[in-house]
Short mmCIF file of C-alpha atoms in Angstrom, two decimals:
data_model
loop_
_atom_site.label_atom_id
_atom_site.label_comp_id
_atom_site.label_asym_id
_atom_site.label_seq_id
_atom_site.Cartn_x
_atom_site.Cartn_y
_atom_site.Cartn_z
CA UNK A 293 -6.53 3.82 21.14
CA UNK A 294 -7.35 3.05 17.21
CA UNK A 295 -10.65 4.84 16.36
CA UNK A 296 -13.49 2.64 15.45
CA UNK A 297 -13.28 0.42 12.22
CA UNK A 298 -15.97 2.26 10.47
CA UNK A 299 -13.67 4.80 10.50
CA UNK A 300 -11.43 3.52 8.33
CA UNK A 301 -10.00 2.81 5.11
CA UNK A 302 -8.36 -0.05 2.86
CA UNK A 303 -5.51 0.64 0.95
CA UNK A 304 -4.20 -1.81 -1.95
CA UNK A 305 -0.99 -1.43 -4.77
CA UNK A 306 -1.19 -3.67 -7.78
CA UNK A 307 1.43 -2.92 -10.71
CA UNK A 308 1.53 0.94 -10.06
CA UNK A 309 -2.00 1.05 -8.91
CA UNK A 310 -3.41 2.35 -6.07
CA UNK A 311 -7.15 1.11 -5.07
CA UNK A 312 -8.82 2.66 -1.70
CA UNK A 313 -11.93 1.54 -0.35
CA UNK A 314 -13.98 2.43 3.13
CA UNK A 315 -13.69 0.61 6.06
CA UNK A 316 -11.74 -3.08 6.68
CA UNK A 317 -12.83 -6.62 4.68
CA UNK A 318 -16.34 -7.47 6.23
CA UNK A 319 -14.77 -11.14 6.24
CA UNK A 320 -10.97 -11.40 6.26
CA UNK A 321 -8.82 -14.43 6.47
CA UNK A 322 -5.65 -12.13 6.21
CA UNK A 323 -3.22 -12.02 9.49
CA UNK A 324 -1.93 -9.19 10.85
CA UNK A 325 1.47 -8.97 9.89
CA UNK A 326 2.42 -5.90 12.05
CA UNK A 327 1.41 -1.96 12.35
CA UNK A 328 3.20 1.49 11.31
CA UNK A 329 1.95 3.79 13.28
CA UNK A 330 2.88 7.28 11.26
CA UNK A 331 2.12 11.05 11.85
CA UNK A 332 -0.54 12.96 9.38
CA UNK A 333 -2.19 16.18 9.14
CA UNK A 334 -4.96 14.38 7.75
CA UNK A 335 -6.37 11.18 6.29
CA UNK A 336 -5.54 12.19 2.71
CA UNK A 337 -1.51 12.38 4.08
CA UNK A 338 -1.63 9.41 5.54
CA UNK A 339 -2.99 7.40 2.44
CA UNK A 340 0.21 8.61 0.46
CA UNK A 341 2.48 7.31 3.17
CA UNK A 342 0.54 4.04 3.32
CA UNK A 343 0.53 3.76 -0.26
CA UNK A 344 4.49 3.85 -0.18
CA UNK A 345 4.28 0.64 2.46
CA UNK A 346 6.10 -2.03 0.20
CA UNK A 347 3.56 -4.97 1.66
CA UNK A 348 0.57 -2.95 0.00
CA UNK A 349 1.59 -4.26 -3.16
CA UNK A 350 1.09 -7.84 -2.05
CA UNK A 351 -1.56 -6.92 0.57
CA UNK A 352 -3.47 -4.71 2.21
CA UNK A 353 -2.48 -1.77 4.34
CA UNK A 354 -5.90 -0.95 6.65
CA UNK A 355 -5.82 3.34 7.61
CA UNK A 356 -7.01 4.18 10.76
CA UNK A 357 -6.82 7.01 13.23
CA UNK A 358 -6.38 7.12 16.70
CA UNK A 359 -8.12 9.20 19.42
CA UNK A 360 -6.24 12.45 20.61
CA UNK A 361 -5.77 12.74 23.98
CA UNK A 362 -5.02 16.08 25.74
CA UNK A 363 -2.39 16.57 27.46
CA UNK A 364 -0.60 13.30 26.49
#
């Protein structure tokens, strides 16, 4: 299961630039267009995979973890 939204953070690419902000859009009229889900050692690693997403350049790619479960 995806960890809470507070959790999490927005990524964006415009020309070459990378913008990251906390948690999703408070009010969002986006659709989801699908999910990646991707293995990290931490949140830092998984911003520079999302970051090489090609839709972040015309949208925005929302980080989140999930919950570890034991023995799964």
């Amino acid at each position: 299961a995806l960890q809470s939204v507070k959790t999490s953070k927005s990524l964006r690419r415009r020309k070459g630039k990378v913008l990251v902000t906390d948690g999703p859009f408070a009010e969002t009229k986006e659709q989801l267009l699908g999910f990646v889900m991707v293995e990290a050692a931490d949140l830092a690693e998984a911003l520079k995979i999302a970051e090489r997403i090609p839709l972040a350049e015309l949208g925005t790619v929302e980080v989140r973890a999930i919950y570890d479960v034991p023995g799964s």
